[in-house]
Each structure stands twice: as C-alpha cells, then as structure tokens.
Short mmCIF file of C-alpha atoms in Angstrom, two decimals:
data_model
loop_
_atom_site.label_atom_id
_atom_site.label_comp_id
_atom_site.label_asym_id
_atom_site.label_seq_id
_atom_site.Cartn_x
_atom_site.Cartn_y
_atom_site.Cartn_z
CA UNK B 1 -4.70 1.97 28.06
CA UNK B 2 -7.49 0.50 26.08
CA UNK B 3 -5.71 -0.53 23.49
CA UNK B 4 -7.04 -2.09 19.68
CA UNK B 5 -4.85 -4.93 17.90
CA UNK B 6 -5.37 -5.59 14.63
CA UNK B 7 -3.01 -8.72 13.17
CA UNK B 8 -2.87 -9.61 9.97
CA UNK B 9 -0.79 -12.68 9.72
CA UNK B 10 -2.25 -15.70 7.94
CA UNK B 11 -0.56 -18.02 10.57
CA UNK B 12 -0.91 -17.66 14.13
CA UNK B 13 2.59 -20.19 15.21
CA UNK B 14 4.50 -17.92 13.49
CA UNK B 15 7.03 -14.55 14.70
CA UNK B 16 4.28 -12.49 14.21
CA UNK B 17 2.05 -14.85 16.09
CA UNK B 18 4.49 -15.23 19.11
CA UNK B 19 5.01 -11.33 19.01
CA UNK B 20 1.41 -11.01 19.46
CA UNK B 21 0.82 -13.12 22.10
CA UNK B 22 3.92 -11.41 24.03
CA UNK B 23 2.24 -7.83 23.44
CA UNK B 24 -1.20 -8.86 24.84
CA UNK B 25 0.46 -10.49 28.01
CA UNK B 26 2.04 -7.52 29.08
CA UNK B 27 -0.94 -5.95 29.10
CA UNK B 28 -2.71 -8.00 30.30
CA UNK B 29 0.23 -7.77 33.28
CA UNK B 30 -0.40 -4.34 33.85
CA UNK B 31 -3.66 -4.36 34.13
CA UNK B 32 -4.71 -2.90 30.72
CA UNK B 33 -7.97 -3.45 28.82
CA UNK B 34 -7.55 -4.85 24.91
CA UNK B 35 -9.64 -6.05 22.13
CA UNK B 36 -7.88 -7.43 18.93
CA UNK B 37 -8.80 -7.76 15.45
CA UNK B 38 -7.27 -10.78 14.00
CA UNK B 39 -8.05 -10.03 10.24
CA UNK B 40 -7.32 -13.41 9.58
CA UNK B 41 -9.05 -14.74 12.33
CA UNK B 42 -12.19 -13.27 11.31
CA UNK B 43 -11.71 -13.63 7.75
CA UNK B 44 -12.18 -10.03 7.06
CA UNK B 45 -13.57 -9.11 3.75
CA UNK B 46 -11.10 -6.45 2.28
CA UNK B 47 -13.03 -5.21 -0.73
CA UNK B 48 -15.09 -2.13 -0.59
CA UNK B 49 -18.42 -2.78 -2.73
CA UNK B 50 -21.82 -1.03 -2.43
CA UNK B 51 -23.23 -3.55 -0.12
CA UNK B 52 -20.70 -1.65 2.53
CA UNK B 53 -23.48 0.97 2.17
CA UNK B 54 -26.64 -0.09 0.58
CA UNK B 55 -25.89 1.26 -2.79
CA UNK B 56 -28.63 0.61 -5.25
CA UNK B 57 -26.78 -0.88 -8.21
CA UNK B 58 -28.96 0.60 -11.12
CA UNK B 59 -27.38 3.89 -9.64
CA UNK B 60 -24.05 5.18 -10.21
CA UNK B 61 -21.53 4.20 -7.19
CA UNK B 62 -20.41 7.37 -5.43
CA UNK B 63 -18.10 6.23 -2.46
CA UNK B 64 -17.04 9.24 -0.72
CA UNK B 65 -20.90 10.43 -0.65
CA UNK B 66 -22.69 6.99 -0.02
CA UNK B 67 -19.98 6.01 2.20
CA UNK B 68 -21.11 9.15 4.87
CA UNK B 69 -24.90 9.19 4.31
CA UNK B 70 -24.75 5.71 5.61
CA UNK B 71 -22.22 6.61 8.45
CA UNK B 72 -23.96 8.96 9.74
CA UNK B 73 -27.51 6.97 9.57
CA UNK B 74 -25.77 3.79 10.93
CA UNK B 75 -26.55 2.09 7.82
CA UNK B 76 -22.86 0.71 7.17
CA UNK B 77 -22.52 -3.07 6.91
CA UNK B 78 -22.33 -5.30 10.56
CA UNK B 79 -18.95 -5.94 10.29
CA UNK B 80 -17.63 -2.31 9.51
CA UNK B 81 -20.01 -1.18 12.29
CA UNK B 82 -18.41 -3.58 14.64
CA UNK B 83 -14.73 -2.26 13.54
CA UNK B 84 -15.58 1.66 14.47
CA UNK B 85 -16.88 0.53 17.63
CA UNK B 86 -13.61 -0.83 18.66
CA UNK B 87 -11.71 2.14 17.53
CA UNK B 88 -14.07 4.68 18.97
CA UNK B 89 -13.63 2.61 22.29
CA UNK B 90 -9.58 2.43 22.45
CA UNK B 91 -7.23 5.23 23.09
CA UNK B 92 -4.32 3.45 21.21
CA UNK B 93 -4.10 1.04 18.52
CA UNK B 94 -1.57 -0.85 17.21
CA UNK B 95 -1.13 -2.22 13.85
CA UNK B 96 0.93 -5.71 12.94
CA UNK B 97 1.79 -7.36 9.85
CA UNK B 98 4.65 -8.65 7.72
CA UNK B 99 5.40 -6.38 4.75
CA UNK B 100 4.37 -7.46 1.99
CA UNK B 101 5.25 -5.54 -1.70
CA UNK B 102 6.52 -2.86 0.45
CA UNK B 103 2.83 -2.28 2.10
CA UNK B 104 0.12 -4.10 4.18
CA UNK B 105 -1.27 -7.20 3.14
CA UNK B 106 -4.44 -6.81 1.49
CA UNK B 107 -6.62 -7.72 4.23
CA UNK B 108 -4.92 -5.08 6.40
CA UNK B 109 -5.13 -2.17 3.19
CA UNK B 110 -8.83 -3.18 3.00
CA UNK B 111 -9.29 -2.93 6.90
CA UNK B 112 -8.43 0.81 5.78
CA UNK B 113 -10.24 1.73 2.45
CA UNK B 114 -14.01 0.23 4.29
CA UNK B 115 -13.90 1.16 7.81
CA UNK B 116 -12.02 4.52 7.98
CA UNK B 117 -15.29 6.55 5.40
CA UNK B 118 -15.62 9.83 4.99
CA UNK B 119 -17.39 11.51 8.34
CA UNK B 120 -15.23 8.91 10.58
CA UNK B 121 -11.89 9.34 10.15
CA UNK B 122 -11.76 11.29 7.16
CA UNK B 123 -13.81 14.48 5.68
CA UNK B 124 -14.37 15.90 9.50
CA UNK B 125 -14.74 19.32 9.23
CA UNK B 126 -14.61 22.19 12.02
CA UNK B 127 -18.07 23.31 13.11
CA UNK B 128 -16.94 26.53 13.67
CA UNK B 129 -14.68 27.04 10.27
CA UNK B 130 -15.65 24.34 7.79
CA UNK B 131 -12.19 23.67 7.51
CA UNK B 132 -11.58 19.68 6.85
CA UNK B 133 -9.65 18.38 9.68
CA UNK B 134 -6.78 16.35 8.45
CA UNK B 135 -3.00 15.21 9.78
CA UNK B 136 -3.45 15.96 13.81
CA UNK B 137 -6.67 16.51 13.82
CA UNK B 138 -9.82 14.93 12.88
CA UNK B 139 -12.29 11.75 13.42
CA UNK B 140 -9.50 10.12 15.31
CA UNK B 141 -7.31 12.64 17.12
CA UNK B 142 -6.86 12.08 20.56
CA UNK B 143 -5.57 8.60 19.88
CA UNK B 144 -2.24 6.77 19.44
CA UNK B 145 -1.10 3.99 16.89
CA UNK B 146 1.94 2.40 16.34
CA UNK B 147 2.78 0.12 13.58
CA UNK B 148 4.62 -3.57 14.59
CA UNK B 149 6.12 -5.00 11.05
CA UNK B 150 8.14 -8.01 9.88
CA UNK B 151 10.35 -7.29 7.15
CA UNK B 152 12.14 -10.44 5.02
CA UNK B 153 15.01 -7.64 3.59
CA UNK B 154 17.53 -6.51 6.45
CA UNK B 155 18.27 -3.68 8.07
CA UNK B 156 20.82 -1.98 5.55
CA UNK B 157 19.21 -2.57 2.47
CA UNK B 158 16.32 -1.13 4.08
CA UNK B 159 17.76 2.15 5.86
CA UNK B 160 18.01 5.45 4.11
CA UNK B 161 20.23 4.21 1.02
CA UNK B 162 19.35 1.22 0.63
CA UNK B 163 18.11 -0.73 -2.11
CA UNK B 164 14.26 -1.24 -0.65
CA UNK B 165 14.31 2.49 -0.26
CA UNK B 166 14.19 3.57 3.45
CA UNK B 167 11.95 1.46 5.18
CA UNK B 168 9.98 4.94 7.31
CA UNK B 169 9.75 6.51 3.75
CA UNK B 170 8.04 2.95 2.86
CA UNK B 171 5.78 3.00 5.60
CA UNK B 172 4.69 6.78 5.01
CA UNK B 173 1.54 6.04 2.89
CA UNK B 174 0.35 4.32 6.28
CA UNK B 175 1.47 6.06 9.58
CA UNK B 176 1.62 9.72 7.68
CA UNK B 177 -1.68 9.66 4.89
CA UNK B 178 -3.33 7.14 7.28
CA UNK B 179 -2.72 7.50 10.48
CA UNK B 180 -1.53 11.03 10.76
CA UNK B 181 -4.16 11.85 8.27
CA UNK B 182 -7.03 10.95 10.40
CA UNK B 183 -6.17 12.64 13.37
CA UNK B 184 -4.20 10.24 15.63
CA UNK B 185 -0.13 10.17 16.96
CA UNK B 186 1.90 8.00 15.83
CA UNK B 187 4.74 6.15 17.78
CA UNK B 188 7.87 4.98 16.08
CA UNK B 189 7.50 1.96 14.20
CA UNK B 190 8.44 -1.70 15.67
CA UNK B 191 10.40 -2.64 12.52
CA UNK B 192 11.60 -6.05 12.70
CA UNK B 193 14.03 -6.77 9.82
CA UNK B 194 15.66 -9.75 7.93
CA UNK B 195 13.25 -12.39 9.49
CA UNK B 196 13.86 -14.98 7.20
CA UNK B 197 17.21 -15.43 8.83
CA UNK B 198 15.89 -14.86 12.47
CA UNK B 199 16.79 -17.73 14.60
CA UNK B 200 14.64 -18.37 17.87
CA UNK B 201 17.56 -17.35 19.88
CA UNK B 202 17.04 -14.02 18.85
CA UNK B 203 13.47 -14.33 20.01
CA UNK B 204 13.97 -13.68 23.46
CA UNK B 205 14.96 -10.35 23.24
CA UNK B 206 12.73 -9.15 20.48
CA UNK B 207 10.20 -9.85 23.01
CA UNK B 208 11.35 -7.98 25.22
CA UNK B 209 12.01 -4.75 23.00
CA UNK B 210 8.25 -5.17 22.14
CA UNK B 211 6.87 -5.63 25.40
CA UNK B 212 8.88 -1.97 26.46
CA UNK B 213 7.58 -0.53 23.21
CA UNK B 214 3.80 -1.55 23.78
CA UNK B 215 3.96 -0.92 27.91
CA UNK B 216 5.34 2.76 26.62
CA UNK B 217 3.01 3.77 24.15
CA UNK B 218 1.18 6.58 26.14
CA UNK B 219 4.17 8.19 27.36
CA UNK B 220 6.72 7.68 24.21
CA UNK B 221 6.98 11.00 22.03
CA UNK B 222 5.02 10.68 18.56
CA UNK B 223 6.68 11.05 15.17
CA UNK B 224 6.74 14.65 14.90
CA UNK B 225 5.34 14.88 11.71
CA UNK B 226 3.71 18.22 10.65
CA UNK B 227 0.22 19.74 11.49
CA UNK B 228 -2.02 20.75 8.82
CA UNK B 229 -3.23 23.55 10.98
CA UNK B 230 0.57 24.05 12.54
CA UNK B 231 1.32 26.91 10.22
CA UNK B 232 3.82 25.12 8.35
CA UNK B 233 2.01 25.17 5.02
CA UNK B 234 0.47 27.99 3.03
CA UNK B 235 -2.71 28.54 2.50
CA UNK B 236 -2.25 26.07 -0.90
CA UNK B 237 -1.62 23.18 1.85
CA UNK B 238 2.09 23.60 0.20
CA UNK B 239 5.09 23.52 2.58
CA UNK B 240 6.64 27.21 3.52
CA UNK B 241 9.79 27.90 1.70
CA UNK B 242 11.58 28.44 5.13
CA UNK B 243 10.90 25.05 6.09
CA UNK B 244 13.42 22.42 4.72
CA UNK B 245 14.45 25.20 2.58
CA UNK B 246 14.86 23.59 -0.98
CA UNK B 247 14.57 20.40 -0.14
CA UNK B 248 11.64 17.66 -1.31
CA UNK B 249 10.88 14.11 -0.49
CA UNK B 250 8.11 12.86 2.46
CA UNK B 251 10.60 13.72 4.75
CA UNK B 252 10.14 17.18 4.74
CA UNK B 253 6.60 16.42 6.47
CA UNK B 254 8.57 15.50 9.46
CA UNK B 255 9.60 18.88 11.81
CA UNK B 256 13.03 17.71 12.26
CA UNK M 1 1.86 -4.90 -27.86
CA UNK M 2 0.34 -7.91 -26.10
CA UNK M 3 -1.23 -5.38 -23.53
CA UNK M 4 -2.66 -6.92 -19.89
CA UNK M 5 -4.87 -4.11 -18.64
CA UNK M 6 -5.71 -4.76 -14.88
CA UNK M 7 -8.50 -2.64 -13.86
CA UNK M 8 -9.34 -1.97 -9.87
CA UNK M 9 -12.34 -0.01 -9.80
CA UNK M 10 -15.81 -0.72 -8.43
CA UNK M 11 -17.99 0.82 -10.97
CA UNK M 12 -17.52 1.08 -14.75
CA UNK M 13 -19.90 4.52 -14.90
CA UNK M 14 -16.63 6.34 -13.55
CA UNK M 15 -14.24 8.48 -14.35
CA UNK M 16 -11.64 5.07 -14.32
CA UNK M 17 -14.57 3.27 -15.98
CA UNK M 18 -14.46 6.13 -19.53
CA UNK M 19 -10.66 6.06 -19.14
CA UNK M 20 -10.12 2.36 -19.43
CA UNK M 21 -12.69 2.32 -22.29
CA UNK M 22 -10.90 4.52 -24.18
CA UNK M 23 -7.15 3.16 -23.66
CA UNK M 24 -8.74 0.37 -24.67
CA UNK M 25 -10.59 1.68 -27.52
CA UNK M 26 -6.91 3.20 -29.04
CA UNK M 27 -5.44 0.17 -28.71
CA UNK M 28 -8.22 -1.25 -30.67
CA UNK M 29 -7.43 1.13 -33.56
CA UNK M 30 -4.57 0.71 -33.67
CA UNK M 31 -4.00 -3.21 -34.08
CA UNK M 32 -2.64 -3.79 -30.92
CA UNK M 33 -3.55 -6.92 -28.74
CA UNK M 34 -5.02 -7.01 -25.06
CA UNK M 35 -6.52 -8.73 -22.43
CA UNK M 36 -8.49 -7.39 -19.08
CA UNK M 37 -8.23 -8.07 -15.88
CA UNK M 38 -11.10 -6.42 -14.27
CA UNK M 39 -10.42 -6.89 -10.45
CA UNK M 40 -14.01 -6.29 -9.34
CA UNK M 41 -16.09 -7.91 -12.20
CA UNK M 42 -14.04 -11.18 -11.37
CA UNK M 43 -14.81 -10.72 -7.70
CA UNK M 44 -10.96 -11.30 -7.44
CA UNK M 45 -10.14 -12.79 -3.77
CA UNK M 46 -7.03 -10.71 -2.75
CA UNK M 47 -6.49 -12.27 0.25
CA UNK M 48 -3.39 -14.68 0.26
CA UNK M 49 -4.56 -18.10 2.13
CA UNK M 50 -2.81 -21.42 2.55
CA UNK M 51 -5.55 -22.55 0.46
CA UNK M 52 -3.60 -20.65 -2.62
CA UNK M 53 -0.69 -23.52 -2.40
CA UNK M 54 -2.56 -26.49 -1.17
CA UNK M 55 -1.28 -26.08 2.93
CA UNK M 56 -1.65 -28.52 5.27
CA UNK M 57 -3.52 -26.87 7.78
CA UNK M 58 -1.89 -28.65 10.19
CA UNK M 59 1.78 -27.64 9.80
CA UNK M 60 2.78 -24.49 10.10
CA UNK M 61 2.34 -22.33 7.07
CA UNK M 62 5.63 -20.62 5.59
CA UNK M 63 4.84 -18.68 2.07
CA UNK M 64 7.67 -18.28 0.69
CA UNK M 65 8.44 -21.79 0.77
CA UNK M 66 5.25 -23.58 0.05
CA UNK M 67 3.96 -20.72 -2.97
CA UNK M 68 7.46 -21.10 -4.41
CA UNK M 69 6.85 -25.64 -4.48
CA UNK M 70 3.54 -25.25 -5.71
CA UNK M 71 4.20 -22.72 -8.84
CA UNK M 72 7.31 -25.05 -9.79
CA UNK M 73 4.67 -27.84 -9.36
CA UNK M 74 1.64 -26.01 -11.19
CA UNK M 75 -0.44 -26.49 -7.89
CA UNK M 76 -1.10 -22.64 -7.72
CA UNK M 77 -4.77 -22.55 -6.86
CA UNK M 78 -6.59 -21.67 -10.62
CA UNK M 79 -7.62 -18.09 -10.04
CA UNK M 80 -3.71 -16.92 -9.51
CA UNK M 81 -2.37 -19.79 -13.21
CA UNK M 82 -4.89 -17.85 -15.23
CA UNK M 83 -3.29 -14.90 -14.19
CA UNK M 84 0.02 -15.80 -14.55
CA UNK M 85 -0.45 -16.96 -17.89
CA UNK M 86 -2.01 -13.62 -18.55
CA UNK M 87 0.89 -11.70 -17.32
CA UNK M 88 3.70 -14.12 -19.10
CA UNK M 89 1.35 -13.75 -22.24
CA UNK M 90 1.81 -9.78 -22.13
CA UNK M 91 4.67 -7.38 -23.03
CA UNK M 92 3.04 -4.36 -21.63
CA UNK M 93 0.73 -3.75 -18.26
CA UNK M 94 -1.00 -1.20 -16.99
CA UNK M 95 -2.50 -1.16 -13.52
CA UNK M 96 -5.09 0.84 -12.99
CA UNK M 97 -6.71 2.41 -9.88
CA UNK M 98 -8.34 5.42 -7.62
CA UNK M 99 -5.89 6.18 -5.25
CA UNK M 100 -7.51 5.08 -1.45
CA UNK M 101 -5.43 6.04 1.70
CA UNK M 102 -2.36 6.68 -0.48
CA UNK M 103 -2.22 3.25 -2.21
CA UNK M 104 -4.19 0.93 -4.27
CA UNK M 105 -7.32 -0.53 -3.05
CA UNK M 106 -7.10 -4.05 -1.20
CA UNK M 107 -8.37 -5.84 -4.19
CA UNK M 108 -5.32 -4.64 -6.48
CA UNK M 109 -2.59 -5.44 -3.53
CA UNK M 110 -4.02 -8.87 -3.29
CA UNK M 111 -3.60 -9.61 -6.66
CA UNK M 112 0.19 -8.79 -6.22
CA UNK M 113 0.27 -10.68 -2.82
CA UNK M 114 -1.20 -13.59 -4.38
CA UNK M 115 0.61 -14.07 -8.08
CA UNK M 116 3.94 -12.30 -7.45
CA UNK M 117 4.98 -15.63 -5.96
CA UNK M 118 8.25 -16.77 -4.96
CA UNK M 119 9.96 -18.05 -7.90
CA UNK M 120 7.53 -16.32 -10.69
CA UNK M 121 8.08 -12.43 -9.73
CA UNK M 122 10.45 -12.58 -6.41
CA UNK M 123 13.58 -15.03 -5.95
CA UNK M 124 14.50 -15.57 -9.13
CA UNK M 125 18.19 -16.47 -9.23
CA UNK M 126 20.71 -16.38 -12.12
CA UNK M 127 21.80 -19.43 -12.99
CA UNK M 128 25.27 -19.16 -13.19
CA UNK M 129 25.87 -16.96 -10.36
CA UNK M 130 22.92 -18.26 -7.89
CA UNK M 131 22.42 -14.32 -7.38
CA UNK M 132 19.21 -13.54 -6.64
CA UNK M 133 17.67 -11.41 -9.21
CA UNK M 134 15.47 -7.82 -8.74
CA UNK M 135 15.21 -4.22 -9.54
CA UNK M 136 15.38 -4.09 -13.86
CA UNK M 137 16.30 -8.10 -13.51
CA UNK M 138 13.63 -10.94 -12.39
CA UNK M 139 10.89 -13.04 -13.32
CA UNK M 140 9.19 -10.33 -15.21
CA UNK M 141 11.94 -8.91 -16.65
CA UNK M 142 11.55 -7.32 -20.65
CA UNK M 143 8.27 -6.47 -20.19
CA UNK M 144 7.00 -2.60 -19.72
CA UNK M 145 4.22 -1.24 -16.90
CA UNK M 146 2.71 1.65 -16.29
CA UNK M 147 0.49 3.27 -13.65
CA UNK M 148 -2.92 5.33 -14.24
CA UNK M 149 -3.90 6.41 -10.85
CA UNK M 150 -6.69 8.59 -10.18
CA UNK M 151 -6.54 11.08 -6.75
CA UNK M 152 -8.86 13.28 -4.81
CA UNK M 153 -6.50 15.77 -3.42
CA UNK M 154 -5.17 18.69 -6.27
CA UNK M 155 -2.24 18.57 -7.88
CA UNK M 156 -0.30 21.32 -5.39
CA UNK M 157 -0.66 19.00 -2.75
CA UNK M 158 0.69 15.91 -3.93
CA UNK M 159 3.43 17.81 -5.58
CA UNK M 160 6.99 17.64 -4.23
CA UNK M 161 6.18 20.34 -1.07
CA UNK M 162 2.54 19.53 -1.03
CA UNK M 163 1.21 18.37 2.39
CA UNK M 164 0.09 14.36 1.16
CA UNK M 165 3.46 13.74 -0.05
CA UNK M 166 5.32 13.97 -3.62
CA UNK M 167 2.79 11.56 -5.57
CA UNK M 168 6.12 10.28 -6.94
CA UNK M 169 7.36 9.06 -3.73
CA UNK M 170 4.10 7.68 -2.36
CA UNK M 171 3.69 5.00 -5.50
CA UNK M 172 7.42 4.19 -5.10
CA UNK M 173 6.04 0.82 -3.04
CA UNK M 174 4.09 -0.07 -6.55
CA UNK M 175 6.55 1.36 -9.14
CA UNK M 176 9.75 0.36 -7.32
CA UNK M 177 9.39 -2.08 -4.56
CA UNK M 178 6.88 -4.34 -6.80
CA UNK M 179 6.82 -3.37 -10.91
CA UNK M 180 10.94 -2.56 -11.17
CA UNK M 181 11.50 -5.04 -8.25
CA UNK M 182 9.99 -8.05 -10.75
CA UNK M 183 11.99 -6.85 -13.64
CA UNK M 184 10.17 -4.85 -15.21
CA UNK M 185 10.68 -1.34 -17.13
CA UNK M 186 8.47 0.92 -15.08
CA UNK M 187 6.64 4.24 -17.31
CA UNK M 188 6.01 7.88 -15.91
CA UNK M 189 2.58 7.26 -14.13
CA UNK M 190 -0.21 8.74 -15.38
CA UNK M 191 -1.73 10.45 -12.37
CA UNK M 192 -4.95 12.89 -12.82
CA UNK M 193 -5.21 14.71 -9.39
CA UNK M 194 -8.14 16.92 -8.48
CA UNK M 195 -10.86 14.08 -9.60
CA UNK M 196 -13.50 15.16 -7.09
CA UNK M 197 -13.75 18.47 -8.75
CA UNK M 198 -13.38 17.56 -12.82
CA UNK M 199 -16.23 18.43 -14.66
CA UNK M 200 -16.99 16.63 -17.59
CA UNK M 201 -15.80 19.22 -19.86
CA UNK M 202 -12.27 18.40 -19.04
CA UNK M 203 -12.93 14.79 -19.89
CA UNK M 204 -12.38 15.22 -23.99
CA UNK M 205 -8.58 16.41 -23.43
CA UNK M 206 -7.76 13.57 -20.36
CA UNK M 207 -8.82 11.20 -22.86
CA UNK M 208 -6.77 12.60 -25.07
CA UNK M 209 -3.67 12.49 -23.31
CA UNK M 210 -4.52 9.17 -22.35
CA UNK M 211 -4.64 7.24 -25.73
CA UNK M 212 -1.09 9.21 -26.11
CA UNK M 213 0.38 7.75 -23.36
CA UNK M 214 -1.08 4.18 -24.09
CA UNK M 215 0.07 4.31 -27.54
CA UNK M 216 3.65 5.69 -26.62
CA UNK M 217 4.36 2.60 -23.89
CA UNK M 218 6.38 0.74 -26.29
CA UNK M 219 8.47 3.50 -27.31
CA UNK M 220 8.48 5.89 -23.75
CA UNK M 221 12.00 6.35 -21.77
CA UNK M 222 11.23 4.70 -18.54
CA UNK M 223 11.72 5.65 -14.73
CA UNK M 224 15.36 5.90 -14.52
CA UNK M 225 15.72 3.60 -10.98
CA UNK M 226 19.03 2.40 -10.25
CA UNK M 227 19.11 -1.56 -11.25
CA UNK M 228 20.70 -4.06 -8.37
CA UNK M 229 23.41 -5.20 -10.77
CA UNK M 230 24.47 -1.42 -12.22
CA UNK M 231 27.18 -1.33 -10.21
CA UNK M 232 25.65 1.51 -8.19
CA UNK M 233 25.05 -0.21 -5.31
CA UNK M 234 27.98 -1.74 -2.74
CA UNK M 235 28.40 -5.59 -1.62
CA UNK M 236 25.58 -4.72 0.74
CA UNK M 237 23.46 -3.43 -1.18
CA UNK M 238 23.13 0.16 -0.10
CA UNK M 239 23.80 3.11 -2.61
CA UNK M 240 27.50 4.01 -2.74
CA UNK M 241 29.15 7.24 -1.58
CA UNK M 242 29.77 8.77 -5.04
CA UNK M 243 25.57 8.28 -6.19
CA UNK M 244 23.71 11.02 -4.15
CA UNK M 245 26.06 11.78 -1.99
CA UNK M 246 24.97 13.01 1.60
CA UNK M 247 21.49 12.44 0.43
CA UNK M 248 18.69 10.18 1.76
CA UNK M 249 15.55 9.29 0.95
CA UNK M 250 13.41 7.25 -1.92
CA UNK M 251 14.48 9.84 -4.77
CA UNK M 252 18.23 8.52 -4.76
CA UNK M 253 17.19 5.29 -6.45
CA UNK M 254 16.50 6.94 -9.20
CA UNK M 255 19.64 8.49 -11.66
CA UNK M 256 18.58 12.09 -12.53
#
C-alpha cells in the first residue's frame, strides 16, 4: 500500500495517539510506504477563504467556480497543493479522530471543504458523456479509505436504537457524501466506543484489532453502498421503487 | 425574542448574505432583539487548542476535564466567554450555513467544538439525581434553534429516496446530536435546495418565506425527538421495544 494518514487529535500521548503509532508500525512491518497528515501537527488552517484561490475581494466570492479555475491552473494555496499531492500519491487513506458533536473536529471538516474543490474530487465529469461522476466514481476512484474514530458514548447507546442515533448513520455525511461521493471505497469503520471508561488493559487488544484492520485494507470488502451509475436510481438520481421497497432513511443507499 | 443569529458564510454578496439581511431586517420591524455572530467577519478560530483552557503543555491534555475546570473557573480563553454570554443572553438561535460535504463548514463546527464545553452545553447533571442531563434537558435547555441551510444538489435528491441522503437525516448530527442534545427545542430547518440554479427572480418569495419562519420561532411546534428522560428509552438508554418497533435507523428518535 501507499497509504495517507490524516490525525486529528490535539494530543499526541493520548488513545488516539497510541492507536496511531500502532497503525504506522505495522506498516512500516510489512514493508508499506506512508505519509501522514497530522492536522494538528501542522496546524492546519480549516477555513476556506478566497486566499485558497486568489479571489480578488472587490469581486463577488464564487467557490465552486474560483475553486476549479485555480485547480486546474495550479493556482491553489501551498498548503492545499501539498494535501492533493499526498492523496493523488496513495492508494488508501485512512481517516482518525475522536467524534466530536457527532462529526469531525473542525480541523478534520475543514481538511474536507479546502482540499477536496470542484475538478479534484468533486464536479469530474465523463469526457465521453458529460455526466458528473459522483459515489464510485470520480476524482478519487480507484482508492480506499477507512475511517478510525473514538467515541466517549458506548456501544449501545450508539447502535441502531440508541439514543446517539446509530453511530454508521452518524458517520454517513463522511464515508457516504464524502468519501463515497468522490469516487473512493470505503472499508468498515474502526469505531472505538465508550473511551472515557477505557482502561489501558483494554489497550492491548485494541491494538491488535487495528493493526488486522489497517494490514487488511486492500483485500477487506468495501461498504457496499450504491453506485450512482449502478442503475439503482432513476434518471431523477431518486432510488427505484423496487429497491428497499417503501422504505427511507440513509440506509437504503446501502445494497443490502 | 432575544435572537443570536450565527452566520457561517464567506461572503455577504450571497444568496446567505440577502437572506440573513432580511431575517434580520423582520426582526427589526418587528421589535424583536438580536445579536450576530458572523463566523467569518470575526475570523472565528474553530479549532479547539489547549490554549482554549489554559493547558500545561507539558501534561497530557484531557478536554473534557480541563474545558469543564476552566468554564467553572471563568478561564475560558475570551473569544469562546463572549460567546457564551451571547448564547445565555438569547432565547432563540439560528445557525446559519451553505451546506459543504454534507455538513457545516469547519468554521461553524469549531464554534460548537470550542463553546459547547463540558459543563456549559454537555455534562450537565441534575442536582438531585446526579443524572446527567441531554436530549430536551441540559445546559441550554428553554431556549429555541433553528437551522437555515443552503444546498447545491435539488430537492429530489436530498429527499427521503434521493441519492445524497434524506436532508433530514444528514443534519440529525446538528439538530439532534448537538442543538436537542444541549437542551434545546430544535425548529423544522429551513433548507433551500437547488441554490446553484436559483435565479434571482425566485429570491422575492424565499425571502418571503423566510421572515415567516423567523417571525413564527417563538410560536412553531418543534422537531418531535424523543427526550432522554420521556420514558421512551430503557435503563440503557436504547429505544424500547414498543417505540418503532423492528425499526432502525436515525428517524426512530423522533415520535411521528
């Protein structure tokens, strides 16, 4: 593999931290190539502005638009630049962070909204069709991401009726309008609950989970969440009556 | 109303920009009381640092803990009091935002990450019973929210089949996990889809609709979600048999 880790974790002694530094050993182990991004780390500016793109401020800010004429002219900022490099260069990236109001921290969600513009991993279209490739296809198919999160709430409060609200329903926003969305596979979820009453007993064989989880990422079989081009939805990008027949909710994205 | 209008949007020539002018505008007119948070024209930092508590760089940083001592203590750093005060000033909030990669921009999430501390929006515990409380009981509790979220993608495909996900579902992290979570009485969003395509000729009636909705908040029926301490959930918190029953999936939090 050739694998990209981006941690978001304000504190590197900490689960996260150690959970880290356990994936990155085994591959380093067996002999696979990694870069990381520790958000943190590199105190990562979060905030799209026009100075991602040039914009001239007397004019009025037009994101999608600006966003592509300066991907496509290599005009985006250094550090977003530097970001799209790493993803163009791995085959599999994985994604770590403690949950946070039910989402990514804000350095994480901001890792998102300025790197992944329109012409990179969103707003590809098909030269032949002009059809915008989107969930399984586009800017970033070919690749595989998983998502590695810390959760303070426990397992039952977050499964599928509990309280939080079911924590893959939670995390749809990111591995289904994110991930998905741009193209790229996406493994089950590392979903490590109630870690405010983890004790480092426990540790031991967390570790070990995660190492088999990261060692297995380009064999393990993807979330099989549905193809825009798979058929499944009409030509209104609504799902087909005969699938999940009269049933709602994100989980009818998933082919069961 | 004592109104808090936080406003997460780049540039004020926008479609956001003419909505928020004209919520705020009605409110104006009609005697009601607000104050603005303008995310971007405060260069809010949304990225939660020990330096937000006063950490010891050399320990090791726990959140929870140390944000939870240092809003008792009123060592919050500034930026976050003066929002605080804000919020506990206000009856009503609205939050609002162009929906990027299915949820709010970083800027917006790190103003939750940072305030919603432990002990002012999370962890508050009854008195009497030492029971922590959350969802329609908390910190926040009695006041009112709503969301105005703007979205690219048509209204067919964030609808309950549609191939983004049921708009509903995909703002349950903000409306459930975070606004109802803190105690407060969460409003029908106000979502306009399709923004890439509106012509300005459909602005007049948006407004319109708009100042309705901003003038109803104090007399609206809100979101029906469950609340922790209706008796709808077991000792473990998970949804009991009877509520829903055989179904999964965010939509059972809510009664029909």
């Amino acid at each position: 593999m050739r694998l990209l880790w981006v941690y978001a974790h304000p504190e590197q002694r900490s689960l996260n931290g150690s959970l880290r530094d356990e994936g990155l050993r085994a591959l380093r182990e067996h002999g696979h190539e990694y870069q990381e991004s520790d958000l943190y780390g590199m105190a990562w500016n979060p905030v799209v502005t026009g100075d991602d793109f040039c914009h001239d401020p007397r004019t009025r800010l037009s994101i999608l638009d600006e966003s592509e004429r300066a991907y496509r002219a290599g005009r985006l900022s250094d550090d977003i630049r530097v970001e799209q490099r790493k993803i163009e260069w791995a085959d599999t990236l994985v994604f770590q962070f403690p949950l946070w109001w039910f989402g990514p921290p804000a350095i994480l969600k901001g890792w998102f909204d300025r790197i992944f513009v329109q012409g990179f991993a969103q707003g590809v279209t098909d030269p032949d069709t002009g059809r915008t490739l989107r969930y399984g296809n586009g800017g970033l198919a070919g690749k595989r991401a998983m998502v590695i999160v810390t959760v303070g709430a426990n397992s039952a409060t977050t499964g599928p009726r509990g309280i939080h609200g079911d924590v893959d329903e939670i995390l749809f926003p990111l591995q289904h309008g994110t991930l998905w969305y741009s193209g790229m596979e996406v493994l089950d979820p590392f979903v490590v609950t109630g870690v405010n009453r983890l004790c480092s007993a426990g540790f031991p064989a967390l570790a070990q989970e995660l190492r088999r989880r990261v060692l297995s990422l380009p064999t393990s079989t993807p979330i099989p969440f549905r193809a825009q081009d798979s058929g499944d939805y009409d030509e209104h990008l609504v799902l087909r009556e005969e699938h999940a027949p009269g049933q709602t909710g994100l989980k009818v994205h998933k082919r069961i």
